[in-house]
Short mmCIF file of N, CA and C and ligand atoms in Angstrom, two decimals:
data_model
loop_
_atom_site.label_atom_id
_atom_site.label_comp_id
_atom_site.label_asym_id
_atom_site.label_seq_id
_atom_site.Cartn_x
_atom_site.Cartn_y
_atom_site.Cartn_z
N UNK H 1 -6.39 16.11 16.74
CA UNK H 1 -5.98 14.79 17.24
C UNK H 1 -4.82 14.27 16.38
N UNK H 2 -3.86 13.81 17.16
CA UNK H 2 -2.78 13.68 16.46
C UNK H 2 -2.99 11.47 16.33
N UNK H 3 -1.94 11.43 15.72
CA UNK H 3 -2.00 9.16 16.26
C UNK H 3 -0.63 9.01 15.56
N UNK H 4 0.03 7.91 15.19
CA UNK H 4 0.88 6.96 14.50
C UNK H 4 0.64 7.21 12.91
N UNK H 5 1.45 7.00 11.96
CA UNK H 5 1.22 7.17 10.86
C UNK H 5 1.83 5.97 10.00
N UNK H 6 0.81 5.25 8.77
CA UNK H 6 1.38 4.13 7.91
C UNK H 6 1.59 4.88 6.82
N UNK H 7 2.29 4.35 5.76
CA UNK H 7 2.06 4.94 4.33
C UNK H 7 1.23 3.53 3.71
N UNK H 8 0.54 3.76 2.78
CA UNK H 8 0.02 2.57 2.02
C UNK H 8 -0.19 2.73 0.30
N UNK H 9 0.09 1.99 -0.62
CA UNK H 9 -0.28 2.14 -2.03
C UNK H 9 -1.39 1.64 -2.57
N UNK H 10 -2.53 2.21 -3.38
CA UNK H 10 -3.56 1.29 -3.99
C UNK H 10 -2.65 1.09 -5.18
N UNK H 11 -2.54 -0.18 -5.90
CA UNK H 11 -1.17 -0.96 -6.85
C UNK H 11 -2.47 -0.75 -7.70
N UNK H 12 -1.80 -0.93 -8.71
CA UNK H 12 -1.84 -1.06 -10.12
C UNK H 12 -3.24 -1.38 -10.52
N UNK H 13 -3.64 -3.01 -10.38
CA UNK H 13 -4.71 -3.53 -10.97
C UNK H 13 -6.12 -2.61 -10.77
N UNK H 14 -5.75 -2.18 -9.27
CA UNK H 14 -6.57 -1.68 -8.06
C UNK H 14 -7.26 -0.39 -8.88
N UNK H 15 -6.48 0.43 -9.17
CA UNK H 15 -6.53 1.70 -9.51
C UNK H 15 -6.83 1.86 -11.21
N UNK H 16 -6.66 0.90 -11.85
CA UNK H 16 -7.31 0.34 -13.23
C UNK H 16 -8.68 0.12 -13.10
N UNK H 17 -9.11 -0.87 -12.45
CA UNK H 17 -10.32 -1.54 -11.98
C UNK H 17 -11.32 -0.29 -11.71
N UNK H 18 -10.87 1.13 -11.51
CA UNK H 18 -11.41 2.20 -10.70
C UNK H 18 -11.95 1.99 -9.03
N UNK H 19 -11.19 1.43 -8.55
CA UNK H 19 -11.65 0.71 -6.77
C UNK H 19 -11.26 1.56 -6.13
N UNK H 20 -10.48 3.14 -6.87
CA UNK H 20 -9.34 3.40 -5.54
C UNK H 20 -10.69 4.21 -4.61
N UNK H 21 -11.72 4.81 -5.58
CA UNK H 21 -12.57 5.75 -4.63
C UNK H 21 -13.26 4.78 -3.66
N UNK H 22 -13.65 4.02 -4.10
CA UNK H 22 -14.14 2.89 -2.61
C UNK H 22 -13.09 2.90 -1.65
N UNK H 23 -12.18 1.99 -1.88
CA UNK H 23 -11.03 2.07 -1.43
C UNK H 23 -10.63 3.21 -0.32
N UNK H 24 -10.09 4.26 -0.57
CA UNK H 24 -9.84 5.57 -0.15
C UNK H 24 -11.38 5.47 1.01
N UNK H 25 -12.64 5.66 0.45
CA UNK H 25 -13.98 5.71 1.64
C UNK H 25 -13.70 4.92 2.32
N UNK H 26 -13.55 3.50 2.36
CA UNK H 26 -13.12 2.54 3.15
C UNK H 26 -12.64 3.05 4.54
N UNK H 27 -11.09 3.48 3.84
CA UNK H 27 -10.09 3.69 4.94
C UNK H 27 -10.51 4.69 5.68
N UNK H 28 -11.02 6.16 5.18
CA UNK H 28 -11.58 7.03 5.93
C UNK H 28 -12.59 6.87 6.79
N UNK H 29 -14.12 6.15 6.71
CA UNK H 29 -14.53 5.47 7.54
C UNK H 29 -14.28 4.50 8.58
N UNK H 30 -13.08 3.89 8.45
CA UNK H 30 -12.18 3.32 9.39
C UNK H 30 -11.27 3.85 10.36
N UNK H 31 -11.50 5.48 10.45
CA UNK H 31 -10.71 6.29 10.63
C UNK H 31 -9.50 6.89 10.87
N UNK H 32 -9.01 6.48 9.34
CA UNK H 32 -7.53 7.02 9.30
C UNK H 32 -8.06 8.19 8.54
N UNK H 33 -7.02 9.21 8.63
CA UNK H 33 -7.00 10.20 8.22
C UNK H 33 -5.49 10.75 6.61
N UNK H 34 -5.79 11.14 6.00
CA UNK H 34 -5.22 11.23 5.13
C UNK H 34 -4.38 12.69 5.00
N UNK H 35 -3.09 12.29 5.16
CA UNK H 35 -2.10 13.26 5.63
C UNK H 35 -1.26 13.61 4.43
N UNK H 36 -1.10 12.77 2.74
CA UNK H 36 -0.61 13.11 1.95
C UNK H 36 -1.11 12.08 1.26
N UNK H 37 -1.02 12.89 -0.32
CA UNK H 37 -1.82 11.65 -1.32
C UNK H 37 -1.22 12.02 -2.67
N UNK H 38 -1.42 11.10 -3.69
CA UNK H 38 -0.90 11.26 -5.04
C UNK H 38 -1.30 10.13 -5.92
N UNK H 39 -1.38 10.37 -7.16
CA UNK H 39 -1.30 9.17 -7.92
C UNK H 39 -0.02 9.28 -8.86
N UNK H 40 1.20 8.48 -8.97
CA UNK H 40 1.84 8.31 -9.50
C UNK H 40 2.27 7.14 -10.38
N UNK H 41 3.11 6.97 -10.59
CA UNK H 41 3.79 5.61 -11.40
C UNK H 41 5.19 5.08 -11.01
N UNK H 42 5.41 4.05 -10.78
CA UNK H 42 7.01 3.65 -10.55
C UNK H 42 7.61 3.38 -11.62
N UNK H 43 9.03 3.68 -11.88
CA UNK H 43 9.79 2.94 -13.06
C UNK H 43 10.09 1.40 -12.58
N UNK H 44 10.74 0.80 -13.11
CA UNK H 44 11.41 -0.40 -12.55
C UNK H 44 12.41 -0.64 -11.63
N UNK H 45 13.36 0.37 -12.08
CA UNK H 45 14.11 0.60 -11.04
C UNK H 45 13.49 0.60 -9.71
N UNK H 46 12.52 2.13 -9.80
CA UNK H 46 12.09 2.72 -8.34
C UNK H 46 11.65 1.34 -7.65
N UNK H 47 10.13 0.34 -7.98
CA UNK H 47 9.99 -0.53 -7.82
C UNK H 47 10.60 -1.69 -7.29
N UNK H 48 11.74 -1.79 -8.08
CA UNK H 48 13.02 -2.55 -7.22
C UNK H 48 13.66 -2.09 -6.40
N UNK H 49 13.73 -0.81 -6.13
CA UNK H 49 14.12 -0.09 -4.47
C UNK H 49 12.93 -0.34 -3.81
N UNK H 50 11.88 0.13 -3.83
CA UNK H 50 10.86 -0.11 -3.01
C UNK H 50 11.23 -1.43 -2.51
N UNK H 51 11.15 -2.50 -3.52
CA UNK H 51 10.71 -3.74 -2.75
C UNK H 51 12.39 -4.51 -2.66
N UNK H 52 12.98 -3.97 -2.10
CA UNK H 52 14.24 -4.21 -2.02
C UNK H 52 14.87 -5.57 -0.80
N UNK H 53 13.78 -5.38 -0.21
CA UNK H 53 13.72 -6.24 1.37
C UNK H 53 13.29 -7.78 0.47
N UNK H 54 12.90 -7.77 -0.86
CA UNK H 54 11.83 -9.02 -1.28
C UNK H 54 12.94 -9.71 -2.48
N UNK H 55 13.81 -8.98 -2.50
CA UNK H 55 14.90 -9.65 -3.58
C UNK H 55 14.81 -10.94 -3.57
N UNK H 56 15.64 -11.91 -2.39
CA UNK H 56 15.77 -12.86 -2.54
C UNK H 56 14.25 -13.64 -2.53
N UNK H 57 13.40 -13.46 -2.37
CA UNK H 57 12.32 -14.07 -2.89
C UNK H 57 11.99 -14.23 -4.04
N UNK H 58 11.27 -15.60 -4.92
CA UNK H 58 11.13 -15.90 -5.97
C UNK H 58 10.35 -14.64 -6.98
N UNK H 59 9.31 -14.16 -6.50
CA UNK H 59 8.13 -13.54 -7.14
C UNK H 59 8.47 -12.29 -7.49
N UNK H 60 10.31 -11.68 -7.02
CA UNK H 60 10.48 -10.33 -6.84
C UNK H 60 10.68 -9.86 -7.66
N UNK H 61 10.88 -10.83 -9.21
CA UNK H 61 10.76 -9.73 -10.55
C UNK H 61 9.73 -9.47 -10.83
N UNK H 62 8.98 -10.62 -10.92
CA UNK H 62 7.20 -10.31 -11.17
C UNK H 62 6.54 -9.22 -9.90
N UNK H 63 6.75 -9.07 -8.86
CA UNK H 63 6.38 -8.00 -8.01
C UNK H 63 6.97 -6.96 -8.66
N UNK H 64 8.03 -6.53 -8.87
CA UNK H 64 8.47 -5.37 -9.16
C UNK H 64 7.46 -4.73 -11.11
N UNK H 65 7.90 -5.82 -11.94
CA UNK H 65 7.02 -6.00 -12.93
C UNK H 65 5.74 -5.50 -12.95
N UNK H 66 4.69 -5.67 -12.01
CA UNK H 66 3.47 -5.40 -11.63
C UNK H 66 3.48 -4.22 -10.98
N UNK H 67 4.22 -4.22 -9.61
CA UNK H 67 4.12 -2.24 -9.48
C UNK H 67 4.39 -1.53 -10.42
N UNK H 68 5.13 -1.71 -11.49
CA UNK H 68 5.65 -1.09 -12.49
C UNK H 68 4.65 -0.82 -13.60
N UNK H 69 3.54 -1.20 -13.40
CA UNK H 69 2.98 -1.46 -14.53
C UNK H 69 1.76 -0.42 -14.89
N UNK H 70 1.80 0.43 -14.19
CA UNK H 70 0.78 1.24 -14.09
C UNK H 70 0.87 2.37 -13.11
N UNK H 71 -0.22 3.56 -13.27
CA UNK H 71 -0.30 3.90 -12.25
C UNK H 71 -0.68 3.72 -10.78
N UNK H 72 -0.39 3.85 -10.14
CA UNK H 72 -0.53 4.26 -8.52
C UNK H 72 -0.78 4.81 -7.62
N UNK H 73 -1.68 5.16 -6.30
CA UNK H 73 -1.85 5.66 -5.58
C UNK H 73 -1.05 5.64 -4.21
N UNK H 74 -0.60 6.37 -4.10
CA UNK H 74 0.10 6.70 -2.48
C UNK H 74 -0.68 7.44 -1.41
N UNK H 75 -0.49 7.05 -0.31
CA UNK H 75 -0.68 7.75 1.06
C UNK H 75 -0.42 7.85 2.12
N UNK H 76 -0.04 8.55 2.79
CA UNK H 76 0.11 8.34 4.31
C UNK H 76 -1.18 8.71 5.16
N UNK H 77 -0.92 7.60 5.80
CA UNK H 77 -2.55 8.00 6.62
C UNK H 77 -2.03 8.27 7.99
N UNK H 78 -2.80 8.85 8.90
CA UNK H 78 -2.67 9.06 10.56
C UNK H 78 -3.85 8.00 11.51
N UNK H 79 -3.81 7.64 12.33
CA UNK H 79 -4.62 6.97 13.11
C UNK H 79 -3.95 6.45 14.26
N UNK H 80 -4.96 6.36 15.10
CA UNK H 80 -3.19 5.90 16.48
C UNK H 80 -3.32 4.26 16.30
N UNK H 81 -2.31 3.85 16.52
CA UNK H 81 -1.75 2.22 16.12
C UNK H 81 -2.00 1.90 14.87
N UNK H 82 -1.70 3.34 14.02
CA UNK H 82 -1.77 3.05 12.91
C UNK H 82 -1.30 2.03 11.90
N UNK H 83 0.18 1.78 11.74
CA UNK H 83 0.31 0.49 11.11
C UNK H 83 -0.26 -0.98 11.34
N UNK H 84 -0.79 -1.21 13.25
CA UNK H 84 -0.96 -2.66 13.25
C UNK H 84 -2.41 -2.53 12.52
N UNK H 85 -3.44 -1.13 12.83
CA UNK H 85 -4.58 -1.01 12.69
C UNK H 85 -4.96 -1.31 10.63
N UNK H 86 -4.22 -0.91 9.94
CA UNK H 86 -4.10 -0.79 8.72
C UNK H 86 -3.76 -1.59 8.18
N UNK H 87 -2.69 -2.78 8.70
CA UNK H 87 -3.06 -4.17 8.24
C UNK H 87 -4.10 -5.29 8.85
N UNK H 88 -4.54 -4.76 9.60
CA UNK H 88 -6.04 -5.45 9.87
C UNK H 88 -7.18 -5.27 8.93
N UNK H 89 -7.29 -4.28 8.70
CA UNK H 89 -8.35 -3.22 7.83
C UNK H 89 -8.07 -3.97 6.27
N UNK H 90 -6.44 -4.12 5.60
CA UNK H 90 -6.05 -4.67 4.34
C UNK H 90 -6.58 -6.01 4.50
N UNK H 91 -6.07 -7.29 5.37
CA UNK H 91 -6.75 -8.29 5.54
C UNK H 91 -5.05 -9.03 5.07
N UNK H 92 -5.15 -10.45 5.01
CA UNK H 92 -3.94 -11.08 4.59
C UNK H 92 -3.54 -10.85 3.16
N UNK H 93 -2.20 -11.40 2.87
CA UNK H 93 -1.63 -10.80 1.92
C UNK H 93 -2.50 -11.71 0.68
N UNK H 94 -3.23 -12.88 0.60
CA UNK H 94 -3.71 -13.74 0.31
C UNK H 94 -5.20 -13.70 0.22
N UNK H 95 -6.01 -13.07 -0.79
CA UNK H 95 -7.53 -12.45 -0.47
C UNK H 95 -8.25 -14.22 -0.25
N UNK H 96 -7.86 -14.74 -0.60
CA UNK H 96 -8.40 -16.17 -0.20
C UNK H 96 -8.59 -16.43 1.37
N UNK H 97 -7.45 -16.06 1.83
CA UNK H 97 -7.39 -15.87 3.36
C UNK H 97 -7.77 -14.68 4.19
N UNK H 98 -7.97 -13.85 3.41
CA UNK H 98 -8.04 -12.48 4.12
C UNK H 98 -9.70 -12.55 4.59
N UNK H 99 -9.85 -12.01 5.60
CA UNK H 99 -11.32 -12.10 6.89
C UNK H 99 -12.37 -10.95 5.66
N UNK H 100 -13.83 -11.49 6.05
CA UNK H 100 -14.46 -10.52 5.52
C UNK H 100 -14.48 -9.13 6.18
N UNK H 101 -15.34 -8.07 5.30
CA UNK H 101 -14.72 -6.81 5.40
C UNK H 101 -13.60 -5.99 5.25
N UNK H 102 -12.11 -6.86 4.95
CA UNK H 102 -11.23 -6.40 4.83
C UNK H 102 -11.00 -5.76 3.20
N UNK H 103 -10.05 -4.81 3.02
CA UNK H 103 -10.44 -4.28 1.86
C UNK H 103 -9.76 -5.42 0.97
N UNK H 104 -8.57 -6.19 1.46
CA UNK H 104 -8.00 -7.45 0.25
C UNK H 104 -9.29 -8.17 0.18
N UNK H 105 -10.45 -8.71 0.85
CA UNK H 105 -11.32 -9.60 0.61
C UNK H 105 -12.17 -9.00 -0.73
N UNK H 106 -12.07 -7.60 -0.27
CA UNK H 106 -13.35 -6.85 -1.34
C UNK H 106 -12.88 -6.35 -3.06
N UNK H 107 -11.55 -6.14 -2.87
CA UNK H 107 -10.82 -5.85 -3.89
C UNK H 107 -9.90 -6.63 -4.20
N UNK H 108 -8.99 -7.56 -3.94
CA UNK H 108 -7.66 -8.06 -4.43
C UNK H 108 -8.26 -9.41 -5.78
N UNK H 109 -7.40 -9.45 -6.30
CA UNK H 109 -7.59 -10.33 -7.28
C UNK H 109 -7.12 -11.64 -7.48
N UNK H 110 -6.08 -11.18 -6.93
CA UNK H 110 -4.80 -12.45 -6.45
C UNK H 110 -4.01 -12.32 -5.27
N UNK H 111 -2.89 -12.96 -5.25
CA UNK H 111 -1.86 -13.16 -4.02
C UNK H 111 -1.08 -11.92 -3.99
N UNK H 112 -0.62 -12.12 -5.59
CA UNK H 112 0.00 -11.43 -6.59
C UNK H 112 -0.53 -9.78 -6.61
N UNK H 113 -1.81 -9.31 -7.08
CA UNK H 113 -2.40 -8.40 -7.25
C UNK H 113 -3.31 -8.20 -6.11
N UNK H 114 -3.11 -8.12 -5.38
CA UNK H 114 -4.15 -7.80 -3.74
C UNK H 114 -4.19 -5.88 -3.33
N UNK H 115 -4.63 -5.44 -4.46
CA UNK H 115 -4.78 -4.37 -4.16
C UNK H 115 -4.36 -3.33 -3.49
N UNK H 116 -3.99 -3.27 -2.61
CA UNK H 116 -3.16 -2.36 -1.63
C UNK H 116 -1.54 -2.89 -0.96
N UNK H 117 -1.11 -1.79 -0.61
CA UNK H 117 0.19 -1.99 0.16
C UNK H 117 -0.04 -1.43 1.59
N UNK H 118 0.42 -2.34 2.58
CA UNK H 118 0.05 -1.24 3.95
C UNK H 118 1.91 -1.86 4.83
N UNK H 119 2.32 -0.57 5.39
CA UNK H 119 3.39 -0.73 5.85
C UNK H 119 3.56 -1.59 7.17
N UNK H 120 4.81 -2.41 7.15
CA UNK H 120 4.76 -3.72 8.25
C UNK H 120 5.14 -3.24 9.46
N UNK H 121 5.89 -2.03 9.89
CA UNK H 121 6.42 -1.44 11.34
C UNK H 121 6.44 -0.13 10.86
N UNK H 122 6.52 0.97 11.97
CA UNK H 122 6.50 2.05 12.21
C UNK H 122 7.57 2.73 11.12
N UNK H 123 8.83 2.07 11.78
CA UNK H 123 10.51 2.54 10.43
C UNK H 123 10.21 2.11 9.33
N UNK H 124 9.25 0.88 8.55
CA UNK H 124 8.99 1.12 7.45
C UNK H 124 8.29 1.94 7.15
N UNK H 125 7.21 2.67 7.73
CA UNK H 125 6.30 3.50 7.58
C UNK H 125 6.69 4.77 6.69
N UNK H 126 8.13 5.44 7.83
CA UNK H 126 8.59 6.43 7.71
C UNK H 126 9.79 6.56 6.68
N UNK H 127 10.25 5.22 6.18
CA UNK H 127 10.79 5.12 5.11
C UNK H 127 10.07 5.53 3.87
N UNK H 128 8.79 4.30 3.75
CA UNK H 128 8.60 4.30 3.00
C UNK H 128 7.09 5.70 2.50
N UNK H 129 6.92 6.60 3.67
CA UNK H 129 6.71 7.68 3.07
C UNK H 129 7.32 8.68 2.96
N UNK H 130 9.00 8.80 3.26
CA UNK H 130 9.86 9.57 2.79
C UNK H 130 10.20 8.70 0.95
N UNK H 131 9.86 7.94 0.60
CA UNK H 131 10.40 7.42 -0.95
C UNK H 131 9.56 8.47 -1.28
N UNK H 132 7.95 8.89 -1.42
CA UNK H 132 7.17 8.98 -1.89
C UNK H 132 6.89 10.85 -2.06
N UNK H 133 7.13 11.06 -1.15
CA UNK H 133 6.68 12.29 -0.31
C UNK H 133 7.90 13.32 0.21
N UNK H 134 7.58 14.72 -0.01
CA UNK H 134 8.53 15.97 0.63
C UNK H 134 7.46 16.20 1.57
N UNK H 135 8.14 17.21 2.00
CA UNK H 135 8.11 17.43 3.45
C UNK H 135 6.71 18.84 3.51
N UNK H 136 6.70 19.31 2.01
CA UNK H 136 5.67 20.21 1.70
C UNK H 136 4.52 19.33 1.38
N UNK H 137 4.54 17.98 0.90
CA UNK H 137 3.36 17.15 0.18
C UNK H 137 2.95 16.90 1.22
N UNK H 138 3.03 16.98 2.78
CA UNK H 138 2.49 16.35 4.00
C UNK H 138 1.66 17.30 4.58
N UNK H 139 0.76 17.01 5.42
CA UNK H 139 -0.21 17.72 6.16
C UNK H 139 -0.34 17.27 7.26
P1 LIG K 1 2.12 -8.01 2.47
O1 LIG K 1 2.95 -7.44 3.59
O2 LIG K 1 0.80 -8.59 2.94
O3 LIG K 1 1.94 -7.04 1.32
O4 LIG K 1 2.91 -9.28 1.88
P2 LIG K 1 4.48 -9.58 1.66
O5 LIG K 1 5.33 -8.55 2.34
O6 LIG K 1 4.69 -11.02 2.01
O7 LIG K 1 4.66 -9.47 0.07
C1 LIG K 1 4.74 -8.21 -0.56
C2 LIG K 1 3.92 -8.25 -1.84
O8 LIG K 1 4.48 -9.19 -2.74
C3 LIG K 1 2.47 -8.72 -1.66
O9 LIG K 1 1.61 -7.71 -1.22
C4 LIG K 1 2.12 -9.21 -3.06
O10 LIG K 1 1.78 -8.14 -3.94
C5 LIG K 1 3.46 -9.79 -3.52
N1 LIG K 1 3.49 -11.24 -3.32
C6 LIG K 1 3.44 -11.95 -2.15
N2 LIG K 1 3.47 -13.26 -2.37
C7 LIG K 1 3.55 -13.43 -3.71
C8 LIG K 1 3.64 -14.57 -4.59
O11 LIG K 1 3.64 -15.72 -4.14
N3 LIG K 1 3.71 -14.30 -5.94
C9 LIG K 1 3.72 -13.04 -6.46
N4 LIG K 1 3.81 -12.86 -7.79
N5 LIG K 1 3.64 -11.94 -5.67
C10 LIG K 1 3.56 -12.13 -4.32
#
């Protein structure tokens, strides 16, 4: 079975905390499927490419600061309507606001530190798991 594909990151705090193995069960029981994975680290730089769309926003040194700060988990997952489905599943960017069951309700800490990244449209998707990912790291 083939579907749509998001990329998503468990950030920093997330993956400190040791949440990513919940985390990761979560999503698989939700049934996305996991098509490439890694734990890495961003420099600052990378970080500030990543979040390059968030410049002119206030928080975008301290965002970049915080991905930067640790290691990381990456993935691309498969599921069909995968990206709208995967920010439903994350919950709002805001765990205060985010619906129960969602994984920001169960894990995020802050606004700031909300545990995961899940991609906003399809072309970010595929952007942002070409930053991450060759073409051999995929399944
Ligand atoms: P998302 O699509 O739900 O991740 O939210 P956004 O695209 O609006 O923001 C991207 C990321 O920036 C969020 O996931 C947070 O980690 C971070 N962020 C959002 N709002 C704030 C804020 O007010 N302060 C800080 N420090 N970080 C924020």
């Amino acid at each position: 079975m083939t579907g749509s594909r998001t990329f998503t990151m468990i950030k920093p705090e997330a993956v400190a905390a040791g949440h990513a193995g919940k985390i990761i069960d979560m999503l698989i029981e939700n049934g996305f499927r996991i098509k490439a994975l890694k734990l890495t680290r961003l420099s600052r730089q990378e970080a500030g490419t990543f979040y390059e769309v968030h410049k002119e926003r206030p928080f975008y040194g301290e965002l970049v600061e915080y991905m930067a700060s640790g290691p990381i988990i990456a993935a691309i997952l498969e599921k069909s309507n995968a990206v709208e489905d995967f920010r439903k599943l994350i919950g709002a960017t805001d765990p205060m606001e985010a619906a129960e069951g969602t994984i920001r309700k169960r894990f995020a800490e802050s606004k700031a530190k909300n545990a995961v990244h899940g991609s906003d449209s399809d072309d970010n998707a595929g952007i942002e798991a070409n930053f991450f990912f060759s073409g051999r790291e995929r399944f």
